[in-house]
mmCIF file of C-alpha atoms in Angstrom:
data_model
loop_
_atom_site.group_PDB
_atom_site.id
_atom_site.type_symbol
_atom_site.label_atom_id
_atom_site.label_comp_id
_atom_site.label_asym_id
_atom_site.label_seq_id
_atom_site.Cartn_x
_atom_site.Cartn_y
_atom_site.Cartn_z
ATOM 1 C CA UNK B 1 25.448 -10.681 -15.004
ATOM 2 C CA UNK B 2 24.479 -14.085 -13.669
ATOM 3 C CA UNK B 3 23.303 -12.698 -10.317
ATOM 4 C CA UNK B 4 19.822 -14.233 -10.307
ATOM 5 C CA UNK B 5 20.994 -17.563 -8.955
ATOM 6 C CA UNK B 6 22.915 -15.837 -6.159
ATOM 7 C CA UNK B 7 19.771 -13.997 -5.167
ATOM 8 C CA UNK B 8 17.686 -17.181 -5.261
ATOM 9 C CA UNK B 9 20.267 -19.031 -3.182
ATOM 10 C CA UNK B 10 20.080 -16.288 -0.566
ATOM 11 C CA UNK B 11 16.280 -16.519 -0.569
ATOM 12 C CA UNK B 12 16.486 -20.259 0.033
ATOM 13 C CA UNK B 13 19.081 -19.825 2.791
ATOM 14 C CA UNK B 14 16.934 -17.289 4.640
ATOM 15 C CA UNK B 15 13.763 -19.329 4.189
ATOM 16 C CA UNK B 16 15.479 -22.194 5.986
ATOM 17 C CA UNK B 17 16.095 -19.922 8.993
ATOM 18 C CA UNK B 18 12.451 -18.894 9.453
ATOM 19 C CA UNK B 19 11.064 -15.435 10.281
ATOM 20 C CA UNK B 20 11.481 -12.688 11.229
ATOM 21 C CA UNK B 21 14.021 -11.446 8.734
ATOM 22 C CA UNK B 22 17.426 -10.188 9.783
ATOM 23 C CA UNK B 23 19.381 -7.787 7.568
ATOM 24 C CA UNK B 24 22.251 -9.148 5.521
ATOM 25 C CA UNK B 25 24.065 -6.575 3.350
ATOM 26 C CA UNK B 26 23.631 -7.403 -0.327
ATOM 27 C CA UNK B 27 27.408 -7.387 -0.776
ATOM 28 C CA UNK B 28 27.614 -10.369 1.611
ATOM 29 C CA UNK B 29 26.002 -12.620 -0.986
ATOM 30 C CA UNK B 30 27.670 -11.108 -4.020
ATOM 31 C CA UNK B 31 25.402 -8.250 -5.134
ATOM 32 C CA UNK B 32 27.016 -4.818 -5.157
ATOM 33 C CA UNK B 33 25.160 -1.569 -4.528
ATOM 34 C CA UNK B 34 25.450 -0.812 -8.255
ATOM 35 C CA UNK B 35 23.711 -4.121 -9.042
ATOM 36 C CA UNK B 36 21.085 -3.894 -6.306
ATOM 37 C CA UNK B 37 17.546 -4.067 -7.698
ATOM 38 C CA UNK B 38 16.649 -0.558 -6.432
ATOM 39 C CA UNK B 39 19.700 0.971 -8.118
ATOM 40 C CA UNK B 40 18.933 -0.852 -11.376
ATOM 41 C CA UNK B 41 15.286 0.297 -11.296
ATOM 42 C CA UNK B 42 16.447 3.893 -10.817
ATOM 43 C CA UNK B 43 19.044 3.600 -13.582
ATOM 44 C CA UNK B 44 16.362 2.335 -15.969
ATOM 45 C CA UNK B 45 13.940 5.092 -14.958
ATOM 46 C CA UNK B 46 16.565 7.793 -15.487
ATOM 47 C CA UNK B 47 17.378 6.362 -18.894
ATOM 48 C CA UNK B 48 13.696 6.411 -19.872
ATOM 49 C CA UNK B 49 13.385 10.043 -18.785
ATOM 50 C CA UNK B 50 16.429 11.106 -20.786
ATOM 51 C CA UNK B 51 15.338 9.157 -23.863
ATOM 52 C CA UNK B 52 11.694 10.305 -23.734
ATOM 53 C CA UNK B 53 9.808 11.618 -26.745
ATOM 54 C CA UNK B 54 10.344 15.370 -26.464
ATOM 55 C CA UNK B 55 7.118 16.059 -28.374
ATOM 56 C CA UNK B 56 4.835 14.258 -25.912
ATOM 57 C CA UNK B 57 4.108 14.263 -22.168
ATOM 58 C CA UNK B 58 5.477 11.266 -20.304
ATOM 59 C CA UNK B 59 4.169 8.945 -17.597
ATOM 60 C CA UNK B 60 6.647 6.944 -15.553
ATOM 61 C CA UNK B 61 5.639 4.238 -13.054
ATOM 62 C CA UNK B 62 8.665 3.418 -10.896
ATOM 63 C CA UNK B 63 7.974 0.486 -8.575
ATOM 64 C CA UNK B 64 10.593 -0.108 -5.884
ATOM 65 C CA UNK B 65 10.683 -3.365 -3.955
ATOM 66 C CA UNK B 66 12.163 -2.060 -0.710
ATOM 67 C CA UNK B 67 11.535 -1.936 2.147
ATOM 68 C CA UNK B 68 10.490 -5.557 1.865
ATOM 69 C CA UNK B 69 11.902 -8.994 2.576
ATOM 70 C CA UNK B 70 14.481 -9.987 1.826
ATOM 71 C CA UNK B 71 16.141 -7.376 4.032
ATOM 72 C CA UNK B 72 19.273 -6.687 2.004
ATOM 73 C CA UNK B 73 20.348 -3.021 2.204
ATOM 74 C CA UNK B 74 23.792 -2.181 0.835
ATOM 75 C CA UNK B 75 26.348 -2.297 3.603
ATOM 76 C CA UNK B 76 26.960 1.453 3.825
ATOM 77 C CA UNK B 77 23.250 2.085 4.468
ATOM 78 C CA UNK B 78 23.091 -0.530 7.211
ATOM 79 C CA UNK B 79 26.228 0.950 8.809
ATOM 80 C CA UNK B 80 24.509 4.356 8.967
ATOM 81 C CA UNK B 81 21.852 3.034 11.370
ATOM 82 C CA UNK B 82 23.331 2.650 14.839
ATOM 83 C CA UNK B 83 21.719 -0.273 16.715
ATOM 84 C CA UNK B 84 21.060 1.948 19.729
ATOM 85 C CA UNK B 85 19.073 4.394 17.557
ATOM 86 C CA UNK B 86 16.446 1.769 16.689
ATOM 87 C CA UNK B 87 13.209 1.613 18.690
ATOM 88 C CA UNK B 88 13.401 -1.391 21.022
ATOM 89 C CA UNK B 89 9.811 -1.108 22.292
ATOM 90 C CA UNK B 90 7.202 -3.574 20.998
ATOM 91 C CA UNK B 91 3.476 -2.961 21.484
ATOM 92 C CA UNK B 92 1.497 -5.955 22.741
ATOM 93 C CA UNK B 93 -2.239 -6.546 22.946
ATOM 94 C CA UNK B 94 -3.955 -7.103 26.281
ATOM 95 C CA UNK B 95 -3.151 -10.612 27.418
ATOM 96 C CA UNK B 96 -0.225 -11.059 25.052
ATOM 97 C CA UNK B 97 3.157 -12.105 26.343
ATOM 98 C CA UNK B 98 5.907 -9.658 25.354
ATOM 99 C CA UNK B 99 8.586 -11.127 23.086
ATOM 100 C CA UNK B 100 11.489 -12.790 24.821
ATOM 101 C CA UNK B 101 14.948 -11.233 24.591
ATOM 102 C CA UNK B 102 16.038 -13.426 21.686
ATOM 103 C CA UNK B 103 12.996 -12.544 19.577
ATOM 104 C CA UNK B 104 13.230 -8.879 20.580
ATOM 105 C CA UNK B 105 16.841 -8.746 19.369
ATOM 106 C CA UNK B 106 15.903 -10.286 16.013
ATOM 107 C CA UNK B 107 12.980 -7.916 15.511
ATOM 108 C CA UNK B 108 15.097 -4.918 16.526
ATOM 109 C CA UNK B 109 17.701 -5.969 13.964
ATOM 110 C CA UNK B 110 14.913 -6.292 11.403
ATOM 111 C CA UNK B 111 13.800 -2.715 12.159
ATOM 112 C CA UNK B 112 17.376 -1.545 11.660
ATOM 113 C CA UNK B 113 17.496 -3.180 8.227
ATOM 114 C CA UNK B 114 14.065 -1.777 7.351
ATOM 115 C CA UNK B 115 15.224 1.764 8.156
ATOM 116 C CA UNK B 116 18.376 1.246 6.111
ATOM 117 C CA UNK B 117 16.299 0.183 3.088
ATOM 118 C CA UNK B 118 14.026 3.218 3.513
ATOM 119 C CA UNK B 119 17.081 5.500 3.410
ATOM 120 C CA UNK B 120 18.383 3.631 0.373
ATOM 121 C CA UNK B 121 15.106 4.147 -1.514
ATOM 122 C CA UNK B 122 15.028 7.797 -0.394
ATOM 123 C CA UNK B 123 18.380 8.324 -2.088
ATOM 124 C CA UNK B 124 17.146 6.631 -5.267
ATOM 125 C CA UNK B 125 14.142 8.968 -5.353
ATOM 126 C CA UNK B 126 16.596 11.826 -4.859
ATOM 127 C CA UNK B 127 18.402 10.680 -7.994
ATOM 128 C CA UNK B 128 15.095 10.745 -9.898
ATOM 129 C CA UNK B 129 14.269 14.247 -8.664
ATOM 130 C CA UNK B 130 17.713 15.489 -9.629
ATOM 131 C CA UNK B 131 17.236 14.017 -13.117
ATOM 132 C CA UNK B 132 13.889 15.797 -13.478
ATOM 133 C CA UNK B 133 15.582 19.014 -12.360
ATOM 134 C CA UNK B 134 18.521 18.647 -14.772
ATOM 135 C CA UNK B 135 16.133 17.852 -17.643
ATOM 136 C CA UNK B 136 14.104 20.994 -16.783
ATOM 137 C CA UNK B 137 11.060 18.834 -15.976
ATOM 138 C CA UNK B 138 10.642 19.229 -12.223
ATOM 139 C CA UNK B 139 8.338 22.235 -12.472
ATOM 140 C CA UNK B 140 6.202 20.545 -15.100
ATOM 141 C CA UNK B 141 5.770 17.112 -13.496
ATOM 142 C CA UNK B 142 3.294 15.795 -10.937
ATOM 143 C CA UNK B 143 4.998 13.372 -8.526
ATOM 144 C CA UNK B 144 3.104 10.846 -6.419
ATOM 145 C CA UNK B 145 4.773 8.674 -3.788
ATOM 146 C CA UNK B 146 2.830 5.898 -2.087
ATOM 147 C CA UNK B 147 2.996 2.228 -1.050
ATOM 148 C CA UNK B 148 0.758 -0.831 -0.902
ATOM 149 C CA UNK B 149 0.997 -1.671 2.822
ATOM 150 C CA UNK B 150 3.055 -1.163 5.941
ATOM 151 C CA UNK B 151 4.799 -3.624 8.234
ATOM 152 C CA UNK B 152 4.102 -4.614 11.831
ATOM 153 C CA UNK B 153 7.854 -4.899 12.534
ATOM 154 C CA UNK B 154 7.252 -6.911 15.694
ATOM 155 C CA UNK B 155 4.380 -4.937 17.215
ATOM 156 C CA UNK B 156 1.564 -7.088 18.643
ATOM 157 C CA UNK B 157 3.951 -10.040 18.185
ATOM 158 C CA UNK B 158 3.439 -9.868 14.429
ATOM 159 C CA UNK B 159 5.940 -9.422 11.612
ATOM 160 C CA UNK B 160 4.752 -8.397 8.156
ATOM 161 C CA UNK B 161 1.357 -7.219 6.918
ATOM 162 C CA UNK B 162 -2.276 -8.474 6.611
ATOM 163 C CA UNK B 163 -3.400 -7.031 9.955
ATOM 164 C CA UNK B 164 -5.951 -4.214 10.491
ATOM 165 C CA UNK B 165 -3.598 -2.392 12.840
ATOM 166 C CA UNK B 166 -2.189 1.046 11.910
ATOM 167 C CA UNK B 167 1.364 -0.208 11.336
ATOM 168 C CA UNK B 168 0.102 -2.439 8.516
ATOM 169 C CA UNK B 169 -2.676 -0.416 6.868
ATOM 170 C CA UNK B 170 -1.408 3.166 7.259
ATOM 171 C CA UNK B 171 0.834 4.081 4.344
ATOM 172 C CA UNK B 172 2.465 7.220 2.980
ATOM 173 C CA UNK B 173 0.849 9.268 0.246
ATOM 174 C CA UNK B 174 2.832 12.325 -0.827
ATOM 175 C CA UNK B 175 1.878 14.368 -3.880
ATOM 176 C CA UNK B 176 3.910 17.201 -5.380
ATOM 177 C CA UNK B 177 2.016 19.250 -7.937
ATOM 178 C CA UNK B 178 4.311 22.027 -9.212
ATOM 179 C CA UNK B 179 1.490 24.597 -9.091
ATOM 180 C CA UNK B 180 0.596 23.845 -5.480
ATOM 181 C CA UNK B 181 3.817 23.286 -3.541
ATOM 182 C CA UNK B 182 2.677 24.241 -0.043
ATOM 183 C CA UNK B 183 4.151 21.569 2.219
ATOM 184 C CA UNK B 184 0.759 20.949 3.830
ATOM 185 C CA UNK B 185 0.283 17.788 5.904
ATOM 186 C CA UNK B 186 -3.267 16.444 5.928
ATOM 187 C CA UNK B 187 -4.404 13.863 8.485
ATOM 188 C CA UNK B 188 -7.866 13.190 7.036
ATOM 189 C CA UNK B 189 -8.432 9.751 5.475
ATOM 190 C CA UNK B 190 -7.634 9.052 1.844
ATOM 191 C CA UNK B 191 -7.450 5.810 -0.118
ATOM 192 C CA UNK B 192 -5.250 4.253 -2.773
ATOM 193 C CA UNK B 193 -8.248 4.337 -5.117
ATOM 194 C CA UNK B 194 -8.010 8.147 -4.926
ATOM 195 C CA UNK B 195 -4.627 8.141 -6.688
ATOM 196 C CA UNK B 196 -6.062 7.206 -10.096
ATOM 197 C CA UNK B 197 -8.814 9.812 -9.822
ATOM 198 C CA UNK B 198 -6.266 12.457 -8.796
ATOM 199 C CA UNK B 199 -3.956 11.775 -11.748
ATOM 200 C CA UNK B 200 -6.828 11.852 -14.233
ATOM 201 C CA UNK B 201 -8.106 15.105 -12.730
ATOM 202 C CA UNK B 202 -4.596 16.617 -12.852
ATOM 203 C CA UNK B 203 -4.485 15.707 -16.550
ATOM 204 C CA UNK B 204 -7.737 17.580 -17.153
ATOM 205 C CA UNK B 205 -9.955 14.497 -17.387
ATOM 206 C CA UNK B 206 -13.126 13.610 -15.480
ATOM 207 C CA UNK B 207 -12.418 10.397 -13.495
ATOM 208 C CA UNK B 208 -16.057 9.314 -13.464
ATOM 209 C CA UNK B 209 -16.418 9.822 -17.198
ATOM 210 C CA UNK B 210 -13.129 8.105 -18.018
ATOM 211 C CA UNK B 211 -13.472 5.079 -15.728
ATOM 212 C CA UNK B 212 -17.183 4.259 -15.619
ATOM 213 C CA UNK B 213 -18.497 1.281 -17.588
ATOM 214 C CA UNK B 214 -22.026 -0.027 -17.956
ATOM 215 C CA UNK B 215 -20.885 -3.656 -17.655
ATOM 216 C CA UNK B 216 -20.161 -5.674 -15.591
ATOM 217 C CA UNK B 217 -22.281 -4.721 -12.595
ATOM 218 C CA UNK B 218 -20.954 -2.010 -10.284
ATOM 219 C CA UNK B 219 -18.570 -0.549 -12.864
ATOM 220 C CA UNK B 220 -20.758 2.500 -13.368
ATOM 221 C CA UNK B 221 -19.720 3.467 -9.824
ATOM 222 C CA UNK B 222 -16.251 4.976 -9.503
ATOM 223 C CA UNK B 223 -15.465 5.236 -5.774
ATOM 224 C CA UNK B 224 -12.139 7.067 -6.183
ATOM 225 C CA UNK B 225 -12.086 10.742 -5.171
ATOM 226 C CA UNK B 226 -9.737 13.273 -6.731
ATOM 227 C CA UNK B 227 -7.410 14.911 -4.225
ATOM 228 C CA UNK B 228 -6.876 17.965 -6.401
ATOM 229 C CA UNK B 229 -9.208 20.083 -4.178
ATOM 230 C CA UNK B 230 -6.909 19.220 -1.257
ATOM 231 C CA UNK B 231 -3.797 20.119 -3.266
ATOM 232 C CA UNK B 232 -5.350 23.435 -4.272
ATOM 233 C CA UNK B 233 -6.082 24.216 -0.613
ATOM 234 C CA UNK B 234 -9.865 24.263 -1.087
ATOM 235 C CA UNK B 235 -10.468 21.584 1.557
ATOM 236 C CA UNK B 236 -8.644 19.161 3.852
ATOM 237 C CA UNK B 237 -11.046 16.299 3.318
ATOM 238 C CA UNK B 238 -12.622 14.560 0.318
ATOM 239 C CA UNK B 239 -13.978 11.535 2.212
ATOM 240 C CA UNK B 240 -15.242 10.983 5.744
ATOM 241 C CA UNK B 241 -13.855 7.463 6.033
ATOM 242 C CA UNK B 242 -11.568 4.981 4.306
ATOM 243 C CA UNK B 243 -12.437 1.363 3.531
ATOM 244 C CA UNK B 244 -9.743 -1.298 3.834
ATOM 245 C CA UNK B 245 -10.071 -4.987 3.076
ATOM 246 C CA UNK B 246 -7.993 -8.118 3.401
ATOM 247 C CA UNK B 247 -8.577 -11.828 2.950
ATOM 248 C CA UNK B 248 -10.169 -12.181 6.373
ATOM 249 C CA UNK B 249 -11.566 -8.780 7.338
ATOM 250 C CA UNK B 250 -12.911 -5.383 6.239
ATOM 251 C CA UNK B 251 -12.349 -2.078 8.032
ATOM 252 C CA UNK B 252 -13.938 1.365 8.192
ATOM 253 C CA UNK B 253 -11.546 3.975 9.552
ATOM 254 C CA UNK B 254 -11.578 7.690 10.223
ATOM 255 C CA UNK B 255 -8.670 9.595 11.672
ATOM 256 C CA UNK B 256 -9.091 8.012 15.103
ATOM 257 C CA UNK B 257 -11.830 5.366 14.931
ATOM 258 C CA UNK B 258 -11.336 1.873 13.493
ATOM 259 C CA UNK B 259 -14.197 -0.572 12.925
ATOM 260 C CA UNK B 260 -13.064 -4.059 11.896
ATOM 261 C CA UNK B 261 -15.472 -6.732 10.723
ATOM 262 C CA UNK B 262 -13.930 -10.198 10.541
ATOM 263 C CA UNK B 263 -15.421 -12.445 7.869
ATOM 264 C CA UNK B 264 -17.122 -15.682 8.808
ATOM 265 C CA UNK B 265 -16.283 -18.742 6.740
ATOM 266 C CA UNK B 266 -18.722 -21.157 8.385
ATOM 267 C CA UNK B 267 -21.472 -22.939 6.422
ATOM 268 C CA UNK B 268 -24.144 -21.959 8.931
ATOM 269 C CA UNK B 269 -24.806 -18.376 10.003
ATOM 270 C CA UNK B 270 -22.812 -16.983 12.871
ATOM 271 C CA UNK B 271 -22.858 -13.367 14.038
ATOM 272 C CA UNK B 272 -19.923 -11.300 12.796
ATOM 273 C CA UNK B 273 -16.867 -10.800 14.963
ATOM 274 C CA UNK B 274 -16.378 -7.055 15.372
ATOM 275 C CA UNK B 275 -13.743 -4.803 16.852
ATOM 276 C CA UNK B 276 -14.080 -1.093 17.528
ATOM 277 C CA UNK B 277 -11.038 0.949 18.532
ATOM 278 C CA UNK B 278 -10.612 4.591 19.549
ATOM 279 C CA UNK B 279 -6.929 5.267 18.958
ATOM 280 C CA UNK B 280 -7.103 8.791 20.420
ATOM 281 C CA UNK B 281 -8.656 7.726 23.712
ATOM 282 C CA UNK B 282 -6.307 4.810 24.224
ATOM 283 C CA UNK B 283 -3.100 6.637 23.230
ATOM 284 C CA UNK B 284 -2.702 4.615 20.059
ATOM 285 C CA UNK B 285 -3.236 1.227 21.767
ATOM 286 C CA UNK B 286 -5.530 -1.348 20.162
ATOM 287 C CA UNK B 287 -8.296 -1.845 22.765
ATOM 288 C CA UNK B 288 -11.610 -3.299 21.582
ATOM 289 C CA UNK B 289 -14.577 -1.137 22.646
ATOM 290 C CA UNK B 290 -17.247 -2.756 20.475
ATOM 291 C CA UNK B 291 -19.252 -3.601 23.625
ATOM 292 C CA UNK B 292 -18.810 -0.203 25.267
ATOM 293 C CA UNK B 293 -22.250 1.553 25.429
ATOM 294 C CA UNK B 294 -20.505 4.917 25.086
ATOM 295 C CA UNK B 295 -19.616 3.999 21.499
ATOM 296 C CA UNK B 296 -22.993 2.601 20.402
ATOM 297 C CA UNK B 297 -23.721 5.500 18.026
ATOM 298 C CA UNK B 298 -20.204 5.410 16.565
ATOM 299 C CA UNK B 299 -20.468 1.664 16.040
ATOM 300 C CA UNK B 300 -23.813 2.040 14.242
ATOM 301 C CA UNK B 301 -22.334 4.779 12.043
ATOM 302 C CA UNK B 302 -19.458 2.507 11.018
ATOM 303 C CA UNK B 303 -21.755 -0.457 10.364
ATOM 304 C CA UNK B 304 -23.865 1.673 8.020
ATOM 305 C CA UNK B 305 -20.766 2.829 6.102
ATOM 306 C CA UNK B 306 -19.514 -0.748 5.871
ATOM 307 C CA UNK B 307 -22.860 -1.946 4.473
ATOM 308 C CA UNK B 308 -22.967 0.931 1.988
ATOM 309 C CA UNK B 309 -19.451 0.228 0.729
ATOM 310 C CA UNK B 310 -20.042 -3.512 0.360
ATOM 311 C CA UNK B 311 -23.339 -3.016 -1.459
ATOM 312 C CA UNK B 312 -22.260 -0.204 -3.769
ATOM 313 C CA UNK B 313 -18.802 -1.234 -4.946
ATOM 314 C CA UNK B 314 -17.184 -4.536 -5.952
ATOM 315 C CA UNK B 315 -14.888 -6.329 -3.559
ATOM 316 C CA UNK B 316 -11.212 -6.164 -4.419
ATOM 317 C CA UNK B 317 -10.148 -9.482 -2.933
ATOM 318 C CA UNK B 318 -11.336 -11.862 -5.674
ATOM 319 C CA UNK B 319 -8.774 -14.632 -5.390
ATOM 320 C CA UNK B 320 -11.478 -17.040 -4.233
ATOM 321 C CA UNK B 321 -13.590 -16.537 -7.392
ATOM 322 C CA UNK B 322 -12.988 -19.722 -9.396
ATOM 323 C CA UNK B 323 -14.789 -18.255 -12.396
ATOM 324 C CA UNK B 324 -11.851 -15.890 -12.824
ATOM 325 C CA UNK B 325 -9.227 -18.573 -12.290
ATOM 326 C CA UNK B 326 -10.760 -21.083 -14.699
ATOM 327 C CA UNK B 327 -12.387 -18.990 -17.402
ATOM 328 C CA UNK B 328 -9.883 -16.194 -17.830
ATOM 329 C CA UNK B 329 -6.761 -18.258 -17.207
ATOM 330 C CA UNK B 330 -7.834 -20.590 -20.004
ATOM 331 C CA UNK B 331 -8.190 -17.797 -22.589
ATOM 332 C CA UNK B 332 -5.123 -17.419 -24.833
ATOM 333 C CA UNK B 333 -3.718 -13.869 -24.774
ATOM 334 C CA UNK B 334 -4.750 -13.251 -28.388
ATOM 335 C CA UNK B 335 -8.360 -14.249 -27.721
ATOM 336 C CA UNK B 336 -8.446 -12.251 -24.496
ATOM 337 C CA UNK B 337 -7.313 -9.180 -26.407
ATOM 338 C CA UNK B 338 -10.052 -9.756 -29.003
ATOM 339 C CA UNK B 339 -12.684 -9.974 -26.269
ATOM 340 C CA UNK B 340 -11.423 -6.797 -24.619
ATOM 341 C CA UNK B 341 -11.519 -4.933 -27.895
ATOM 342 C CA UNK B 342 -15.040 -6.232 -28.543
ATOM 343 C CA UNK B 343 -16.264 -4.813 -25.238
ATOM 344 C CA UNK B 344 -14.386 -1.588 -25.806
ATOM 345 C CA UNK B 345 -16.418 -1.051 -28.984
ATOM 346 C CA UNK B 346 -19.708 -1.205 -27.073
ATOM 347 C CA UNK B 347 -21.073 2.351 -26.759
ATOM 348 C CA UNK B 348 -20.949 3.460 -23.127
ATOM 349 C CA UNK B 349 -23.696 5.689 -21.764
ATOM 350 C CA UNK B 350 -22.673 7.668 -18.740
ATOM 351 C CA UNK B 351 -25.140 8.695 -16.070
#
């Protein structure tokens, strides 16, 4: 429909204004609710469900972009969120200056747009569920809802992601298995790597057997844990901690304790910069207690788990590995496919 250039023009206009984002209804730059990317994604997903092969099971991966910059909810969703209903409080770290009134107003407006986009996506998911129900599939389909990261939304004077704080790294994971619809809420840690293991287990497959490889190194270790025992009500917990990583730090977290280890990028050795936070003791505030003698045993426990994770599984952040950039980027797709097929034909011996 020729809308791509309108969208790009709006991106350029907002980039010239700087951050944080402020919501602008999509209709204001010429994109109707019917043409909004989230509506189009849902329309396509519904079409795929209705046109599925009736003789085979189906798998549908529906990846919404919202809530995410640019903040462009349809107007009627933004109008639903009264400005006075939005949280105007912004957490700050010790020693930080609170945002001035101008910045606070912009971040509050950003939160309003974020909430509007969440409601918009909720309604799109409702459309998907109604389609599954009308196609008589709802009681024969496993549904998983999750995300890749959260958003600081102005807390600690930060907008966006990439921080070890709960607003950024704590994300939703909701699973509806038609045989185990209990409405249970579990607060114990889980990880995104558990989603793959859970889906394989739900399909009757052994995640370790299906995912393990003998080459390259580490790929015989599958760290994902199936959450099916949690769904069946057999346990609340499949792991004692979660491991999170970003470009500049790693984190070990339990329900209340957070151990952050910031990476050093110096040529000569320097001791690691560590943070240790007890969110329950400090009412959710981020107060570093890494030098508090009362937490010495907890700190040692987290260090051991960090060392185990680093030594037993491959790192996920590999953007710095030039061997990947140069070698694999230079391989034509046809040759890459040949190499993959060659390795797939190597017999795999499972432990």
